[in-house]
Coordinates of C-alpha atoms in Angstrom, one line a residue:
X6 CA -244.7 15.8 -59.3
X7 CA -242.0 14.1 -61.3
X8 CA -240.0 13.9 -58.3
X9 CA -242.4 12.3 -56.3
X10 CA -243.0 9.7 -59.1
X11 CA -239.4 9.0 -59.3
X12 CA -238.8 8.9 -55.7
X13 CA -241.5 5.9 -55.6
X14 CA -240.9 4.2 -58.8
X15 CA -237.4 3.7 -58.1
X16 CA -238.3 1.8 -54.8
X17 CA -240.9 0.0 -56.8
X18 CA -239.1 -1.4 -59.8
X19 CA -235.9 -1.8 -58.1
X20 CA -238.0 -4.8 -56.4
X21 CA -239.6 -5.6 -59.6
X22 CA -236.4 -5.7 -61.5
X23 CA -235.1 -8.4 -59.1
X24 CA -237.9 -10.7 -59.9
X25 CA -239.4 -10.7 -63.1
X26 CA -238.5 -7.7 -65.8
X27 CA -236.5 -8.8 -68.7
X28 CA -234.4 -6.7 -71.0
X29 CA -237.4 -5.6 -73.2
X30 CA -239.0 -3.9 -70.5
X31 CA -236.1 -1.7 -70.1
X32 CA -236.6 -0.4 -73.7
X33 CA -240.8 -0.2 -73.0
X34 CA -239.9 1.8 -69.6
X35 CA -237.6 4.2 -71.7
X36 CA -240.1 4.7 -74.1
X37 CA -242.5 6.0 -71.1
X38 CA -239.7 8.7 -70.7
X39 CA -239.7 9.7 -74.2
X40 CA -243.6 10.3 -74.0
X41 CA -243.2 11.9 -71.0
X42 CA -240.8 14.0 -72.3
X43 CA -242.6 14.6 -75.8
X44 CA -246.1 15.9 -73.6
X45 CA -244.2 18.0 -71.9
X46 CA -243.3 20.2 -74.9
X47 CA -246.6 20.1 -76.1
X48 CA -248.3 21.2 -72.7
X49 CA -250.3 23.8 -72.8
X50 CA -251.5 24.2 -69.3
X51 CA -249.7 22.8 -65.8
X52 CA -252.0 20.2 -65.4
X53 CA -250.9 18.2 -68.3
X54 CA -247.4 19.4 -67.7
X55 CA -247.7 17.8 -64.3
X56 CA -249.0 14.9 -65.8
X57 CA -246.4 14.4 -68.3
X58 CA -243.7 15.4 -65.6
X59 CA -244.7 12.5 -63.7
X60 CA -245.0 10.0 -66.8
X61 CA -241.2 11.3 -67.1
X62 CA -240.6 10.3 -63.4
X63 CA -241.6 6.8 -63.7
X64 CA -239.8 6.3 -66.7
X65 CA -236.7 7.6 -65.5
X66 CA -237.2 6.0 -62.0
X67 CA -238.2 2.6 -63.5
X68 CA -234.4 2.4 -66.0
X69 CA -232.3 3.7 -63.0
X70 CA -233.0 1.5 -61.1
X71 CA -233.3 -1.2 -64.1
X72 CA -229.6 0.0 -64.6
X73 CA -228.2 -0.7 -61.0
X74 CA -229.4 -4.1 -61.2
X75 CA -227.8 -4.9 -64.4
X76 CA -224.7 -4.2 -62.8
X77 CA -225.0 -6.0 -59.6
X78 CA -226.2 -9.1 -61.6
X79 CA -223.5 -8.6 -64.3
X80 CA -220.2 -8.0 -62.2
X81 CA -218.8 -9.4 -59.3
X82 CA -216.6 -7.5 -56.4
X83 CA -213.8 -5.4 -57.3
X84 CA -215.2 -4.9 -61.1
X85 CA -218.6 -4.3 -59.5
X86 CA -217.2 -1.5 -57.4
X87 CA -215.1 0.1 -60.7
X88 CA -218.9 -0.3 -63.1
X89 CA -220.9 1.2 -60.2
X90 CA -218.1 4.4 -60.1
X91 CA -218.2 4.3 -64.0
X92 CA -221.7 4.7 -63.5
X93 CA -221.8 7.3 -60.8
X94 CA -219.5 9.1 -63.2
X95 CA -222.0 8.7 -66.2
X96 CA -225.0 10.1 -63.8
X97 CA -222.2 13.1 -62.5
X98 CA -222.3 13.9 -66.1
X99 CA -225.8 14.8 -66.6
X100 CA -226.1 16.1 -63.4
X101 CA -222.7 18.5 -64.4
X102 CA -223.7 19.9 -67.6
X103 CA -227.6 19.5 -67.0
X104 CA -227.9 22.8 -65.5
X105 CA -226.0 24.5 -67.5
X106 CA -227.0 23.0 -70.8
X107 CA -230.5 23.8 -69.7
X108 CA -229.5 27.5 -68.9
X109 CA -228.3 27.8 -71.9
X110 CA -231.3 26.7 -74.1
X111 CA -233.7 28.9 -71.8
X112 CA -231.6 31.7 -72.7
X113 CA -231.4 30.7 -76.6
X114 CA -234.8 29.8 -77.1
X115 CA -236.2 32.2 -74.4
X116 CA -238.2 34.6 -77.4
X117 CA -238.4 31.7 -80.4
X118 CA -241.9 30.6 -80.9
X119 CA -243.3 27.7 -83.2
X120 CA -246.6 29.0 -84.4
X121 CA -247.9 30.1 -80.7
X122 CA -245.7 28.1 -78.6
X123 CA -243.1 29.8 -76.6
X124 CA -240.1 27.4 -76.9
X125 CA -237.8 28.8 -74.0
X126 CA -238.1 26.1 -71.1
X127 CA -239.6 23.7 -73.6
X128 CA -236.8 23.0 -75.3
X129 CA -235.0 21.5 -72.1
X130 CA -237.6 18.9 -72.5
X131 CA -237.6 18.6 -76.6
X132 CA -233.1 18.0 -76.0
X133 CA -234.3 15.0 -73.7
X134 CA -236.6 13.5 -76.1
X135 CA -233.7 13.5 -78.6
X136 CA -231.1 12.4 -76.2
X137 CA -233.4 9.4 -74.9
X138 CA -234.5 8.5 -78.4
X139 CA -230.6 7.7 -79.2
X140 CA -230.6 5.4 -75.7
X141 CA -233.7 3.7 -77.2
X142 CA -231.8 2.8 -80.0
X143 CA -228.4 1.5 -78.0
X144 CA -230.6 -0.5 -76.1
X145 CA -230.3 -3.9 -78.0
X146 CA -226.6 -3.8 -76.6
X147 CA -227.9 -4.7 -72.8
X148 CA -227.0 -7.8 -71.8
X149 CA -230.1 -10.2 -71.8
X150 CA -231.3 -12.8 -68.9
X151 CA -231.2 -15.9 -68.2
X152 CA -233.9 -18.0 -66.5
X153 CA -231.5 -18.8 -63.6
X154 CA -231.7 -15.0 -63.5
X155 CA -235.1 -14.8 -62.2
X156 CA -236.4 -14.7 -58.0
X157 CA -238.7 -16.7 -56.9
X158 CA -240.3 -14.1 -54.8
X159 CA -244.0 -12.7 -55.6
X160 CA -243.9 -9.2 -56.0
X161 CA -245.8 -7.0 -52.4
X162 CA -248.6 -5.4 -54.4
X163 CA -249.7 -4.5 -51.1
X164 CA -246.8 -2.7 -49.8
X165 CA -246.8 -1.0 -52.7
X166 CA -249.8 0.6 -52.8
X167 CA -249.0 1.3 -48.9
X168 CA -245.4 3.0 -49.5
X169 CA -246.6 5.1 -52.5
X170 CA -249.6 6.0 -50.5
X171 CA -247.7 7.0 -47.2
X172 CA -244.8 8.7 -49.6
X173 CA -247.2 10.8 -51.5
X174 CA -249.1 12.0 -48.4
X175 CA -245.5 12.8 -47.1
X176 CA -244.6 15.3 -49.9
X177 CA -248.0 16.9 -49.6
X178 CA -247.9 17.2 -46.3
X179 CA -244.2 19.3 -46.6
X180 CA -244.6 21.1 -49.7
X181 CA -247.8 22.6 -47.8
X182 CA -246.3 23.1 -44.4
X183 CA -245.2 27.2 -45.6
X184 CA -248.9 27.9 -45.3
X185 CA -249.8 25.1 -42.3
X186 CA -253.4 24.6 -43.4
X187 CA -256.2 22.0 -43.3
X188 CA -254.5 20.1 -45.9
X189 CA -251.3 20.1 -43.8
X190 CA -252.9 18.4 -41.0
X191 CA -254.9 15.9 -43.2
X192 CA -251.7 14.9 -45.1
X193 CA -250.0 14.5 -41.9
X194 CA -252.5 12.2 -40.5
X195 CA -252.9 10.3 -44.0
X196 CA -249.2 9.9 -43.4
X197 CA -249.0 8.3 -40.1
X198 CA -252.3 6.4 -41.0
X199 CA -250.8 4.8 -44.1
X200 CA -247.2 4.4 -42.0
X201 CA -248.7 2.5 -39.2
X202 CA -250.8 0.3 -41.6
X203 CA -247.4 -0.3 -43.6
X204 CA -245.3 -0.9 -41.0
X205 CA -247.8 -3.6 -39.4
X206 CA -248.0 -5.2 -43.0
X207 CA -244.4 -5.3 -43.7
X208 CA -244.2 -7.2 -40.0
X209 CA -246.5 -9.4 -40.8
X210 CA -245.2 -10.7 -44.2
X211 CA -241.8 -11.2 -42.4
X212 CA -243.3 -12.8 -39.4
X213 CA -245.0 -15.6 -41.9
X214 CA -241.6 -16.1 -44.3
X215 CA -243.3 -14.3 -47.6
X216 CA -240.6 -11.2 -48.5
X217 CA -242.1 -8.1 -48.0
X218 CA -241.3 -4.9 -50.2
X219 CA -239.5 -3.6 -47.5
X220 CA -237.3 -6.1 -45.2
X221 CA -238.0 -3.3 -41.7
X222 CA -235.5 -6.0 -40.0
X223 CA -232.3 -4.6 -41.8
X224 CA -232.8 -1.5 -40.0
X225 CA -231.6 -3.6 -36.8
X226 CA -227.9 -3.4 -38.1
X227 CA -226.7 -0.4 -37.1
X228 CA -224.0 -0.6 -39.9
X229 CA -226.8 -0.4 -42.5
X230 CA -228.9 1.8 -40.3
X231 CA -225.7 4.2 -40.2
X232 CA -225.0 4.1 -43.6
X233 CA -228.7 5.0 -44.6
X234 CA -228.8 8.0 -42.5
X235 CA -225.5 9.4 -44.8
X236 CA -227.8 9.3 -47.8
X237 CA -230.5 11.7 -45.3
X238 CA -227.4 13.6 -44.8
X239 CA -227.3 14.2 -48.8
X240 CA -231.1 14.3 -49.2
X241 CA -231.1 17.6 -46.9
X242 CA -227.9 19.2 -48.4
X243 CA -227.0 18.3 -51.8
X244 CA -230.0 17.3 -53.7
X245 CA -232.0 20.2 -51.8
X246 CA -229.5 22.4 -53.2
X247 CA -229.2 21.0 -56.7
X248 CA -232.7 21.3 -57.0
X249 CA -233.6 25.1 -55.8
X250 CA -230.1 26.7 -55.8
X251 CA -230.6 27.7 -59.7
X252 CA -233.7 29.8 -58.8
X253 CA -232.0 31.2 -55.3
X254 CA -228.9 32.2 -57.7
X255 CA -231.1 33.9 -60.2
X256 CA -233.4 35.7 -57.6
X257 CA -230.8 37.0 -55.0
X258 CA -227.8 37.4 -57.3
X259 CA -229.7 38.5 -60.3
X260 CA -227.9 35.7 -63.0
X261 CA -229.8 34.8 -66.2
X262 CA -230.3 31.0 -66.9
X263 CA -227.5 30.4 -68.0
X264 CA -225.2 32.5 -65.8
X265 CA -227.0 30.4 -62.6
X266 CA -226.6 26.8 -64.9
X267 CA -222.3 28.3 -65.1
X268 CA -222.1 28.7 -61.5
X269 CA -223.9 25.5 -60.6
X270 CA -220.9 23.7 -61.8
X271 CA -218.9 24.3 -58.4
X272 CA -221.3 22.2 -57.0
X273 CA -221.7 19.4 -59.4
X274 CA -218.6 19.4 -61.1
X275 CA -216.6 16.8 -58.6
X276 CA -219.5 14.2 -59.5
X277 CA -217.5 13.7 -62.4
X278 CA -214.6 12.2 -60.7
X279 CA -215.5 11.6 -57.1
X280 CA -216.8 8.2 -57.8
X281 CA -213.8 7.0 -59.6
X282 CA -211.7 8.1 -56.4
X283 CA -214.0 6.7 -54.0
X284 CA -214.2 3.4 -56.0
X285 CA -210.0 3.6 -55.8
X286 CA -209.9 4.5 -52.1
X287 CA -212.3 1.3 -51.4
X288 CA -210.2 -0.8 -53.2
X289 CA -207.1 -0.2 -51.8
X290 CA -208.6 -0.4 -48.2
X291 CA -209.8 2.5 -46.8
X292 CA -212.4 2.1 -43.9
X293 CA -216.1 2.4 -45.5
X294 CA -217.3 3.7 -41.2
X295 CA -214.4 6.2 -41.8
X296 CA -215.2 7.3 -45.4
X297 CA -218.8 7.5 -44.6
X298 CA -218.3 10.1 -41.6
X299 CA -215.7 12.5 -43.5
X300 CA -218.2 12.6 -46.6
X301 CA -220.9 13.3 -43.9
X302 CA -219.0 16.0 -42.4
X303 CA -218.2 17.4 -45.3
X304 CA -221.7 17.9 -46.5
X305 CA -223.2 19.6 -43.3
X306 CA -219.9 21.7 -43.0
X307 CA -220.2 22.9 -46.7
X308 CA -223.5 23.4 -45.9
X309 CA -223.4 25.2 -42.8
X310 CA -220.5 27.5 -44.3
X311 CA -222.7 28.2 -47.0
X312 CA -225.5 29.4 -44.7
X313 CA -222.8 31.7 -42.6
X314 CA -221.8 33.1 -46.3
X315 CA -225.2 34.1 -47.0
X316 CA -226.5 35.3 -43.6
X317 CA -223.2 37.0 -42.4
X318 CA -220.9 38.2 -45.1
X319 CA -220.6 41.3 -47.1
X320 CA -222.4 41.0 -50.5
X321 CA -219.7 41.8 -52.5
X322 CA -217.7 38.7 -50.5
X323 CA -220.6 36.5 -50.8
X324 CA -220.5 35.6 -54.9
X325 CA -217.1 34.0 -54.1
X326 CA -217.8 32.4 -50.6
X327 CA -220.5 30.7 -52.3
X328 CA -218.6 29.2 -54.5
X329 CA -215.8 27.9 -52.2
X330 CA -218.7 26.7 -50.0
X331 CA -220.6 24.9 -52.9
X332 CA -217.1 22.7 -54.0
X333 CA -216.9 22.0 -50.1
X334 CA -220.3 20.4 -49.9
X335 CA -220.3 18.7 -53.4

C-alpha cells in the first residue's frame, strides 16, 4: 500500500511542485509522514496499518519529489550534477543502513511490550517518527521562492485521477496474478480501460496546446525513450530485490532480522558512493549512451548470476556467491 501511494504521489507532486507549492508545504507534506509514521505504531489491526502505510507514502512521495525540484531550480549544470550525486548519496544512506538498523530494532525490541503492545516491528516506525520530527525542525533552512519561480501551467486534475486510477488497478492486477482469479481479470481490464482513456486524454490536451500531466510525445526520442527503459531495468532487479531479499534471506538461509539487514549491505552499500563517481565520470566526459548500457548490463548480469547461484550451486557455496552476485548488481 505505501508503495503504491508513493509510486503515484511522486508523479503527482513532482507536477504540482513545478507550478504552485511553496516552501511551507514542504514542511505540511512532512508532517503527513510523521502522522503516517505515528498511526503506524499505534495500529492495532492491518487495516489501519495499511492506512497509515499509505499516509506515510504520500508524505514521503510528496518531499522527494519536493526535494529534486529544489535542486533543479536552485543549481545550474555542473553544480546541479555534484547536488543531485550529493543527494543520491544522502538517499544511499538510508537505503544502506535502513535494513540493517531496522533488523536490529526487530531483534531488540522483538519481546518488549508497552502495556499490551508488542514493540518489535513497531519500533522501525516509532525511529522514523523521531528521525522526521528533527527534518521538520531543519526545515526553515530551505531556500524559499520567488514569484518568478512559479509556472503558469494549470495543474491535469484529470490525468491525475486517470494515472492513479490505471496505476492502482496495475498493482492489483500483479500482486493477484499468484492466484489468477476473477479479480485478476477485472484489474486487468480496469487497467487497459483506464490506459486507453488516459492515453486519449493526454493526446488530446497536447493536440489543443494545454500541458497534460504526462507529455506521451517525449516518448518519441528514442534517447529519452532508452534512457527510461534503464530505470525498468532497475525496477525489475534492484528495487525488487531490496524490497523482498530480507525475507528470502531469512526464510531460505535461516538469518534473524538483523543477520538478513547485515548481509543486505553488499547490495546497498555502493549507493553510498556510486553517485559521487557517476557525477565525476559525467563531468569529465564520459558517454551518458555508454554509461547507461554498462550499468544496464550490470544489473541483469548480477542478477542473472544471482539466479545461477541459487538454482545451481552447492549450498554451502551459495552464502558467499550471493554476496559477490549482490555487490555485482548494486
Amino acid at each position: 500500500m505505501r508503495l503504491i501511494c508513493f509510486l503515484q504521489v511522486l508523479r503527482l507532486f513532482g507536477e504540482q511542485w513545478r507550478i504552485d507549492l511553496e516552501q511551507k508545504d514542504v514542511f505540511w507534506l512532512g508532517c503527513v509522514y510523521v502522522f503516517g509514521s505515528l498511526l503506524s505504531v499505534v495500529a492495532r489491526d492491518l487495516f489501519i496499518l495499511d492506512t497509515a502505510r499509505a499516509l506515510a507514502g504520500i508524505g514521503g512521495a510528496s518531499v522527494f519529489a519536493c526535494g529534486a525540484s529544489l535542486l533543479v531550480r536552485n543549481f545550474e549544470e555542473q553544480e546541479r550534477a555534484k547536488a543531485f550525486a550529493f543527494f543520491g548519496t544522502t538517499a544511499g544512506l538510508g537505503i544502506t543502513f535502513g535494513p540493517t538498523i531496522s533488523g536490529l530494532l526487530i531483534d531488540a525490541f522483538a519481546t518488549t511490550f508497552i502495556g499490551d503492545f508488542l514493540l518489535s516491528y513497531r519500533s522501525i516506525f516509532a525511529f522514523h517518527s523521531l528521525i522526521l520530527i528533527l527534518v521538520l525542525f531543519l526545515s526553515p533552512a530551505l531556500p524559499k521562492d520567488t514569484p518568478n519561480d512559479r509556472a503558469k501551467n494549470s495543474f491535469d486534475y484529470m490525468g491525475a485521477f486517470l494515472f492513479v486510477a490505471l496505476l492502482f488497478s496495475f498493482m492489483v492486477c500483479i500482486t493477484s496474478l499468484a492466484q489468477f482469479n476473477t479479480q485478476t481479470l477485472i484489474a486487468l481490464v480496469v487497467f487497459l480501460f483506464f490506459t486507453g482513456l488516459f492515453i486519449w486524454q493526454q493526446k488530446s490536451l497536447h493536440t489543443k496546446g494545454i500541458a497534460p500531466l504526462l507529455d506521451l510525445e517525449v516518448l518519441k526520442n528514442e534517447n529519452f525513450f532508452g534512457f527510461t527503459l534503464v530505470m525498468v531495468i532497475a525496477g525489475f532487479s534492484f528495487v525488487v530485490l531490496l524490497t523482498y531479499f530480507p525475507s528470502f534471506l531469512q526464510a531460505v538461509f535461516g538469518l534473524s532480522a538483523f543477520a538478513s539487514g547485515l548481509f543486505m549491505l553488499a547490495l546497498t552499500t555502493p549507493m553510498l558512493f556510486c553517485p559521487f563517481l557517476v557525477s565525476k565520470m559525467l563531468n569529465s566526459g564520459w558517454n551518458t549512451r555508454r554509461l547507461a548500457l554498462m550499468m544496464s548490463l550490470l544489473m541483469s548480469v548480477g542478477l542473472i548470476v544471482l539466479a545461477g547461484v541459487l538454482l545451481f550451486i552447492q549450498p554451502q557455496w551459495q552464502f558467499i556467491l550471493t554476496i559477490f552476485s549482490s555487490l555485482l548488481l548494486a
